[in-house]
Amino acid sequence: MEKTILVGVTGCIAVYKSAELVRLFQKAGYRVKVVMTEHATHFVDPLTFRSLTHEPVAIGLFDDPSDPIHHISLAEEADVFVIAPCTANVAAKIAHGIADDLLTTTALACTAPLVVAPAMNVHMYEAAATQENLATLEKRGVRIVEAGSGYLACGDVGRGRLADLNDIVSATIAALEGDAASDGDQDLAGKHVVVTAGPTYEPIDPVRFIGNRSSGKMGYAIAQAAVERGARVTLISGPVSLDAPTGVQVVRVQTALEMLAACEDAFSQSDIAVFSAAVADMRPETVSDHKLKKSDTEDSAALQQVRLVANPDILATMAQGKRAGQVVVGFAAETNDVVENARKKLEAKRADLIVANRIGEGVAFGTDDNQASLVTPDGCEDLPLMSKHDLADRILTRAVEIGSGC
Ligand code: PMT
């Protein structure tokens, strides 16, 4: 059943960001309901949230005559309650069990996980009272998404900015996953999955590059499937025009060398690493600092004879440092002898699993579905054509089996 995220909005200038937060939750597939304090309505009209959620926006304790105990029904509907932004005043009230409006009454009545993302002036945030209230909430199991630092609306500089929305989304989904872990479909809860996706662009000059047709859809589907199964996901993405899956940490890179550096940072922490990126095998030896002009003799000669050097093999480099229990999955993009070539890559790159897919005009690259074989040292499983998301799930299931020694 569709899960409901109850978003609590309190009176602070960061309220305008709550609208985007609602959209992010919806994009992740959740139903969203909004409860506002009366003060919050001075910053943003409730109509904004009503239009986004297509649900009535709850404000006053006695606003809904058809529901005499509104705070209880709201609390019961919520699978998670996230208050973002949360003012110092509301944090103080919920820390002390004060329930004097619909939002704080709902917070007291709510047995679902509570997430609090504070936002306020730096001195209010750093005040001992606020810090103690937040610490009290944290001790009770409330997830606090710490405020960030920067230029604040009041003109001060320091801590107090509403946290990055992706961090709030991750914390909220993690709070939901905690409850869902026992559902049985969260087999990657507590695991860290690293995924590479998309092409790499190897620059020739500020305008031109060597690249390929990868859209990133396969890798993004793997990241999406992994986060849905409860994993913490780092997606190392080449240049693509896809939105990052909600709750996934994205590291954006352009070149193979940048992708290698990002993998070096993330790989050792991972339990499963999936290398689905179409990394350029070669890069220009030198990169011109100006646009090479074909009308210029020297530039034209340089353009006609771009010298290439080999890029490092990211998958092979990472697999060399693999620790026990870590599962390394590579891909093989082949036009012929697909499984045979995949088996060679499995051995040469020391991967645990190679996803072998045939590529060609309108096949695999840029499509929403894909047909692959899962090649391991023990055998080969030929899969039918399926959506990239379903294939991602099959790959992750096989990776989990390999990790558990099956
Ligand atoms: O992005 P889409 O449009 O959805 O398309 C998906 C896809 C076709 C790109 C994907 O399914 C796929 O096949 N990805 C691997 C593409 C590739 O580069 O394959 P390869 O056979 O050249 O490389 C073998 C493996 O080594 C791959 O895991 C690759 O990530 C890795 N590699 C390759 C070269 C290199 N320098 N470093 C690497 O890590």
Short mmCIF file of N, CA and C in Angstrom, two decimals, residues 26-141:
data_model
loop_
_atom_site.label_atom_id
_atom_site.label_comp_id
_atom_site.label_asym_id
_atom_site.label_seq_id
_atom_site.Cartn_x
_atom_site.Cartn_y
_atom_site.Cartn_z
N GLN A 26 6.92 13.03 -3.42
CA GLN A 26 5.97 12.49 -4.40
C GLN A 26 6.70 11.76 -5.51
N LYS A 27 7.84 12.36 -5.94
CA LYS A 27 8.61 11.71 -7.01
C LYS A 27 9.11 10.35 -6.56
N ALA A 28 9.35 10.22 -5.25
CA ALA A 28 9.83 8.93 -4.73
C ALA A 28 8.68 7.95 -4.54
N GLY A 29 7.46 8.37 -4.86
CA GLY A 29 6.34 7.44 -4.86
C GLY A 29 5.50 7.43 -3.59
N TYR A 30 5.64 8.46 -2.78
CA TYR A 30 4.86 8.50 -1.54
C TYR A 30 3.67 9.44 -1.65
N ARG A 31 2.63 9.13 -0.87
CA ARG A 31 1.52 10.08 -0.71
C ARG A 31 1.96 11.08 0.35
N VAL A 32 1.67 12.36 0.11
CA VAL A 32 2.11 13.38 1.06
C VAL A 32 0.92 14.16 1.58
N LYS A 33 0.87 14.37 2.89
CA LYS A 33 -0.12 15.27 3.50
C LYS A 33 0.65 16.34 4.25
N VAL A 34 0.07 17.51 4.36
CA VAL A 34 0.78 18.62 5.00
C VAL A 34 -0.04 19.16 6.16
N VAL A 35 0.65 19.41 7.28
CA VAL A 35 0.05 20.11 8.40
C VAL A 35 0.91 21.35 8.65
N MET A 36 0.28 22.51 8.77
CA MET A 36 1.03 23.76 8.96
C MET A 36 0.68 24.39 10.30
N THR A 37 1.62 25.12 10.86
CA THR A 37 1.25 25.97 12.00
C THR A 37 0.63 27.24 11.43
N GLU A 38 -0.08 27.95 12.29
CA GLU A 38 -0.71 29.20 11.86
C GLU A 38 0.38 30.18 11.39
N HIS A 39 1.54 30.20 12.11
CA HIS A 39 2.64 31.11 11.72
C HIS A 39 3.17 30.79 10.32
N ALA A 40 3.22 29.51 9.98
CA ALA A 40 3.75 29.13 8.66
C ALA A 40 2.91 29.70 7.54
N THR A 41 1.61 29.85 7.79
CA THR A 41 0.73 30.34 6.73
C THR A 41 1.00 31.82 6.39
N HIS A 42 1.75 32.53 7.28
CA HIS A 42 2.13 33.90 6.95
C HIS A 42 3.22 33.93 5.88
N PHE A 43 3.98 32.84 5.79
CA PHE A 43 5.09 32.79 4.81
C PHE A 43 4.66 32.20 3.47
N VAL A 44 3.85 31.13 3.53
CA VAL A 44 3.38 30.49 2.28
C VAL A 44 1.90 30.18 2.45
N ASP A 45 1.15 30.47 1.41
CA ASP A 45 -0.29 30.19 1.47
C ASP A 45 -0.52 28.67 1.44
N PRO A 46 -1.43 28.18 2.27
CA PRO A 46 -1.72 26.73 2.28
C PRO A 46 -2.11 26.20 0.90
N LEU A 47 -2.64 27.10 0.05
CA LEU A 47 -3.05 26.69 -1.29
C LEU A 47 -1.88 26.06 -2.06
N THR A 48 -0.66 26.55 -1.80
CA THR A 48 0.52 25.97 -2.48
C THR A 48 0.59 24.48 -2.20
N PHE A 49 0.45 24.11 -0.93
CA PHE A 49 0.57 22.70 -0.56
C PHE A 49 -0.67 21.91 -0.99
N ARG A 50 -1.85 22.58 -0.93
CA ARG A 50 -3.06 21.88 -1.36
C ARG A 50 -2.96 21.55 -2.85
N SER A 51 -2.42 22.51 -3.63
CA SER A 51 -2.30 22.27 -5.08
C SER A 51 -1.30 21.16 -5.36
N LEU A 52 -0.21 21.12 -4.60
CA LEU A 52 0.81 20.11 -4.84
C LEU A 52 0.35 18.72 -4.43
N THR A 53 -0.34 18.65 -3.28
CA THR A 53 -0.67 17.32 -2.73
C THR A 53 -2.05 16.82 -3.14
N HIS A 54 -2.90 17.74 -3.62
CA HIS A 54 -4.31 17.41 -3.91
C HIS A 54 -5.00 16.89 -2.65
N GLU A 55 -4.57 17.36 -1.52
CA GLU A 55 -5.15 16.94 -0.23
C GLU A 55 -5.43 18.22 0.55
N PRO A 56 -6.43 18.19 1.44
CA PRO A 56 -6.63 19.37 2.29
C PRO A 56 -5.42 19.60 3.18
N VAL A 57 -5.10 20.86 3.45
CA VAL A 57 -3.96 21.18 4.31
C VAL A 57 -4.49 21.46 5.71
N ALA A 58 -3.95 20.73 6.68
CA ALA A 58 -4.45 20.85 8.05
C ALA A 58 -3.73 21.98 8.77
N ILE A 59 -4.51 22.85 9.46
CA ILE A 59 -3.89 23.99 10.16
C ILE A 59 -4.42 24.10 11.60
N GLY A 60 -5.73 24.32 11.72
CA GLY A 60 -6.30 24.56 13.05
C GLY A 60 -6.85 23.29 13.66
N LEU A 61 -6.82 23.24 14.98
CA LEU A 61 -7.31 22.05 15.69
C LEU A 61 -8.78 21.78 15.42
N PHE A 62 -9.54 22.88 15.19
CA PHE A 62 -11.00 22.70 15.06
C PHE A 62 -11.50 23.08 13.67
N ASP A 63 -10.58 23.06 12.68
CA ASP A 63 -10.95 23.51 11.34
C ASP A 63 -11.88 22.56 10.61
N ASP A 64 -11.75 21.26 10.90
CA ASP A 64 -12.49 20.28 10.11
C ASP A 64 -13.65 19.72 10.93
N PRO A 65 -14.87 20.29 10.75
CA PRO A 65 -16.00 19.86 11.57
C PRO A 65 -16.35 18.39 11.35
N SER A 66 -15.98 17.86 10.16
CA SER A 66 -16.33 16.46 9.89
C SER A 66 -15.40 15.51 10.64
N ASP A 67 -14.30 16.05 11.20
CA ASP A 67 -13.32 15.19 11.89
C ASP A 67 -13.01 15.81 13.25
N PRO A 68 -13.81 15.48 14.26
CA PRO A 68 -13.66 16.14 15.56
C PRO A 68 -12.32 15.84 16.23
N ILE A 69 -11.66 14.76 15.89
CA ILE A 69 -10.35 14.49 16.50
C ILE A 69 -9.28 14.40 15.39
N HIS A 70 -9.11 15.55 14.74
CA HIS A 70 -8.27 15.65 13.56
C HIS A 70 -6.82 15.23 13.83
N HIS A 71 -6.28 15.65 14.99
CA HIS A 71 -4.87 15.35 15.29
C HIS A 71 -4.65 13.85 15.39
N ILE A 72 -5.68 13.12 15.86
CA ILE A 72 -5.50 11.66 16.00
C ILE A 72 -5.56 11.01 14.62
N SER A 73 -6.50 11.44 13.77
CA SER A 73 -6.59 10.80 12.45
C SER A 73 -5.36 11.12 11.62
N LEU A 74 -4.86 12.36 11.73
CA LEU A 74 -3.63 12.71 10.99
C LEU A 74 -2.47 11.84 11.46
N ALA A 75 -2.34 11.73 12.78
CA ALA A 75 -1.24 10.96 13.36
C ALA A 75 -1.32 9.50 12.92
N GLU A 76 -2.55 8.98 12.84
CA GLU A 76 -2.69 7.57 12.48
C GLU A 76 -2.41 7.32 11.00
N GLU A 77 -2.68 8.34 10.18
CA GLU A 77 -2.45 8.17 8.73
C GLU A 77 -0.97 8.17 8.38
N ALA A 78 -0.15 8.82 9.23
CA ALA A 78 1.26 9.03 8.88
C ALA A 78 2.08 7.76 9.07
N ASP A 79 2.88 7.41 8.04
CA ASP A 79 3.87 6.35 8.21
C ASP A 79 5.17 6.95 8.71
N VAL A 80 5.34 8.23 8.48
CA VAL A 80 6.46 8.98 9.04
C VAL A 80 6.02 10.44 9.11
N PHE A 81 6.48 11.15 10.13
CA PHE A 81 6.12 12.57 10.28
C PHE A 81 7.43 13.35 10.23
N VAL A 82 7.55 14.23 9.24
CA VAL A 82 8.78 15.02 9.11
C VAL A 82 8.42 16.50 9.26
N ILE A 83 9.06 17.16 10.20
CA ILE A 83 8.80 18.59 10.41
C ILE A 83 9.97 19.36 9.80
N ALA A 84 9.69 20.05 8.70
CA ALA A 84 10.76 20.73 7.96
C ALA A 84 10.17 21.94 7.23
N PRO A 85 10.55 23.13 7.58
CA PRO A 85 11.48 23.49 8.64
C PRO A 85 10.81 23.41 10.02
N CYS A 86 11.65 23.17 11.03
CA CYS A 86 11.14 23.15 12.40
C CYS A 86 11.76 24.33 13.15
N THR A 87 10.93 25.22 13.65
CA THR A 87 11.46 26.39 14.36
C THR A 87 11.95 25.98 15.76
N ALA A 88 12.70 26.89 16.39
CA ALA A 88 13.17 26.66 17.77
C ALA A 88 11.96 26.46 18.68
N ASN A 89 10.92 27.24 18.44
CA ASN A 89 9.72 27.18 19.28
C ASN A 89 9.05 25.82 19.20
N VAL A 90 8.88 25.30 17.97
CA VAL A 90 8.19 24.01 17.82
C VAL A 90 9.08 22.88 18.35
N ALA A 91 10.40 22.97 18.12
CA ALA A 91 11.31 21.94 18.66
C ALA A 91 11.19 21.93 20.19
N ALA A 92 11.13 23.12 20.79
CA ALA A 92 11.02 23.20 22.25
C ALA A 92 9.70 22.59 22.73
N LYS A 93 8.63 22.90 22.00
CA LYS A 93 7.32 22.39 22.43
C LYS A 93 7.29 20.86 22.37
N ILE A 94 7.75 20.31 21.25
CA ILE A 94 7.62 18.84 21.16
C ILE A 94 8.61 18.15 22.11
N ALA A 95 9.73 18.82 22.42
CA ALA A 95 10.66 18.23 23.39
C ALA A 95 10.03 18.17 24.77
N HIS A 96 9.12 19.10 25.07
CA HIS A 96 8.51 19.16 26.40
C HIS A 96 7.06 18.69 26.42
N GLY A 97 6.62 18.10 25.32
CA GLY A 97 5.26 17.54 25.29
C GLY A 97 4.17 18.59 25.29
N ILE A 98 4.53 19.80 24.88
CA ILE A 98 3.50 20.85 24.81
C ILE A 98 2.73 20.68 23.50
N ALA A 99 1.43 20.64 23.60
CA ALA A 99 0.59 20.39 22.43
C ALA A 99 -0.50 21.44 22.41
N ASP A 100 -0.21 22.58 21.78
CA ASP A 100 -1.18 23.68 21.83
C ASP A 100 -1.65 24.12 20.46
N ASP A 101 -1.35 23.34 19.44
CA ASP A 101 -1.93 23.59 18.12
C ASP A 101 -2.01 22.24 17.40
N LEU A 102 -2.50 22.25 16.15
CA LEU A 102 -2.71 20.96 15.47
C LEU A 102 -1.39 20.23 15.23
N LEU A 103 -0.35 20.98 14.81
CA LEU A 103 0.92 20.32 14.47
C LEU A 103 1.55 19.67 15.70
N THR A 104 1.63 20.42 16.81
CA THR A 104 2.30 19.85 17.99
C THR A 104 1.43 18.76 18.64
N THR A 105 0.12 18.91 18.54
CA THR A 105 -0.76 17.87 19.10
C THR A 105 -0.58 16.58 18.29
N THR A 106 -0.49 16.74 16.96
CA THR A 106 -0.30 15.57 16.10
C THR A 106 1.05 14.92 16.42
N ALA A 107 2.08 15.75 16.64
CA ALA A 107 3.41 15.20 16.95
C ALA A 107 3.35 14.36 18.22
N LEU A 108 2.60 14.84 19.20
CA LEU A 108 2.51 14.10 20.47
C LEU A 108 1.72 12.80 20.30
N ALA A 109 0.72 12.86 19.42
CA ALA A 109 -0.15 11.68 19.25
C ALA A 109 0.44 10.66 18.28
N CYS A 110 1.47 11.06 17.55
CA CYS A 110 1.96 10.23 16.44
C CYS A 110 2.92 9.14 16.93
N THR A 111 2.64 7.91 16.56
CA THR A 111 3.55 6.82 16.96
C THR A 111 4.51 6.44 15.82
N ALA A 112 4.31 7.05 14.65
CA ALA A 112 5.22 6.80 13.51
C ALA A 112 6.55 7.50 13.79
N PRO A 113 7.64 7.10 13.09
CA PRO A 113 8.92 7.78 13.29
C PRO A 113 8.80 9.28 13.02
N LEU A 114 9.54 10.05 13.80
CA LEU A 114 9.51 11.51 13.66
C LEU A 114 10.88 12.00 13.19
N VAL A 115 10.87 12.87 12.18
CA VAL A 115 12.10 13.46 11.65
C VAL A 115 11.97 14.97 11.80
N VAL A 116 13.02 15.61 12.32
CA VAL A 116 12.97 17.05 12.57
C VAL A 116 14.14 17.73 11.85
N ALA A 117 13.83 18.69 11.00
CA ALA A 117 14.88 19.44 10.30
C ALA A 117 14.79 20.90 10.75
N PRO A 118 15.61 21.28 11.72
CA PRO A 118 15.49 22.64 12.26
C PRO A 118 16.01 23.70 11.29
N ALA A 119 15.46 24.89 11.38
CA ALA A 119 15.96 26.04 10.61
C ALA A 119 15.62 27.30 11.39
N MET A 120 16.63 28.13 11.60
CA MET A 120 16.42 29.35 12.41
C MET A 120 17.67 30.22 12.36
N ASN A 121 17.64 31.33 13.04
CA ASN A 121 18.80 32.22 13.17
C ASN A 121 19.93 31.48 13.91
N VAL A 122 21.18 31.81 13.56
CA VAL A 122 22.34 31.11 14.13
C VAL A 122 22.37 31.17 15.66
N HIS A 123 22.05 32.33 16.25
CA HIS A 123 22.13 32.43 17.72
C HIS A 123 21.02 31.61 18.38
N MET A 124 19.85 31.59 17.71
CA MET A 124 18.76 30.77 18.25
C MET A 124 19.15 29.29 18.15
N TYR A 125 19.80 28.92 17.05
CA TYR A 125 20.17 27.52 16.84
C TYR A 125 21.22 27.08 17.85
N GLU A 126 22.19 27.99 18.09
CA GLU A 126 23.30 27.61 18.98
C GLU A 126 22.95 27.81 20.45
N ALA A 127 21.82 28.46 20.74
CA ALA A 127 21.43 28.68 22.14
C ALA A 127 21.36 27.34 22.86
N ALA A 128 21.82 27.34 24.11
CA ALA A 128 21.85 26.09 24.88
C ALA A 128 20.46 25.45 24.94
N ALA A 129 19.43 26.27 25.08
CA ALA A 129 18.07 25.72 25.19
C ALA A 129 17.71 24.91 23.94
N THR A 130 18.01 25.50 22.76
CA THR A 130 17.66 24.80 21.51
C THR A 130 18.46 23.51 21.39
N GLN A 131 19.77 23.59 21.64
CA GLN A 131 20.60 22.41 21.50
C GLN A 131 20.15 21.31 22.47
N GLU A 132 19.80 21.71 23.69
CA GLU A 132 19.32 20.70 24.66
C GLU A 132 18.00 20.09 24.21
N ASN A 133 17.13 20.93 23.66
CA ASN A 133 15.83 20.39 23.18
C ASN A 133 16.05 19.40 22.04
N LEU A 134 16.95 19.75 21.11
CA LEU A 134 17.21 18.84 19.99
C LEU A 134 17.84 17.56 20.50
N ALA A 135 18.75 17.68 21.48
CA ALA A 135 19.40 16.49 22.05
C ALA A 135 18.37 15.60 22.75
N THR A 136 17.41 16.24 23.44
CA THR A 136 16.35 15.47 24.11
C THR A 136 15.55 14.67 23.08
N LEU A 137 15.20 15.36 21.98
CA LEU A 137 14.42 14.68 20.94
C LEU A 137 15.22 13.51 20.36
N GLU A 138 16.50 13.76 20.12
CA GLU A 138 17.35 12.71 19.52
C GLU A 138 17.42 11.50 20.45
N LYS A 139 17.55 11.79 21.75
CA LYS A 139 17.63 10.68 22.72
C LYS A 139 16.36 9.84 22.69
N ARG A 140 15.25 10.47 22.33
CA ARG A 140 13.98 9.72 22.28
C ARG A 140 13.79 9.01 20.94
N GLY A 141 14.80 9.08 20.07
CA GLY A 141 14.69 8.36 18.79
C GLY A 141 14.24 9.22 17.63
#
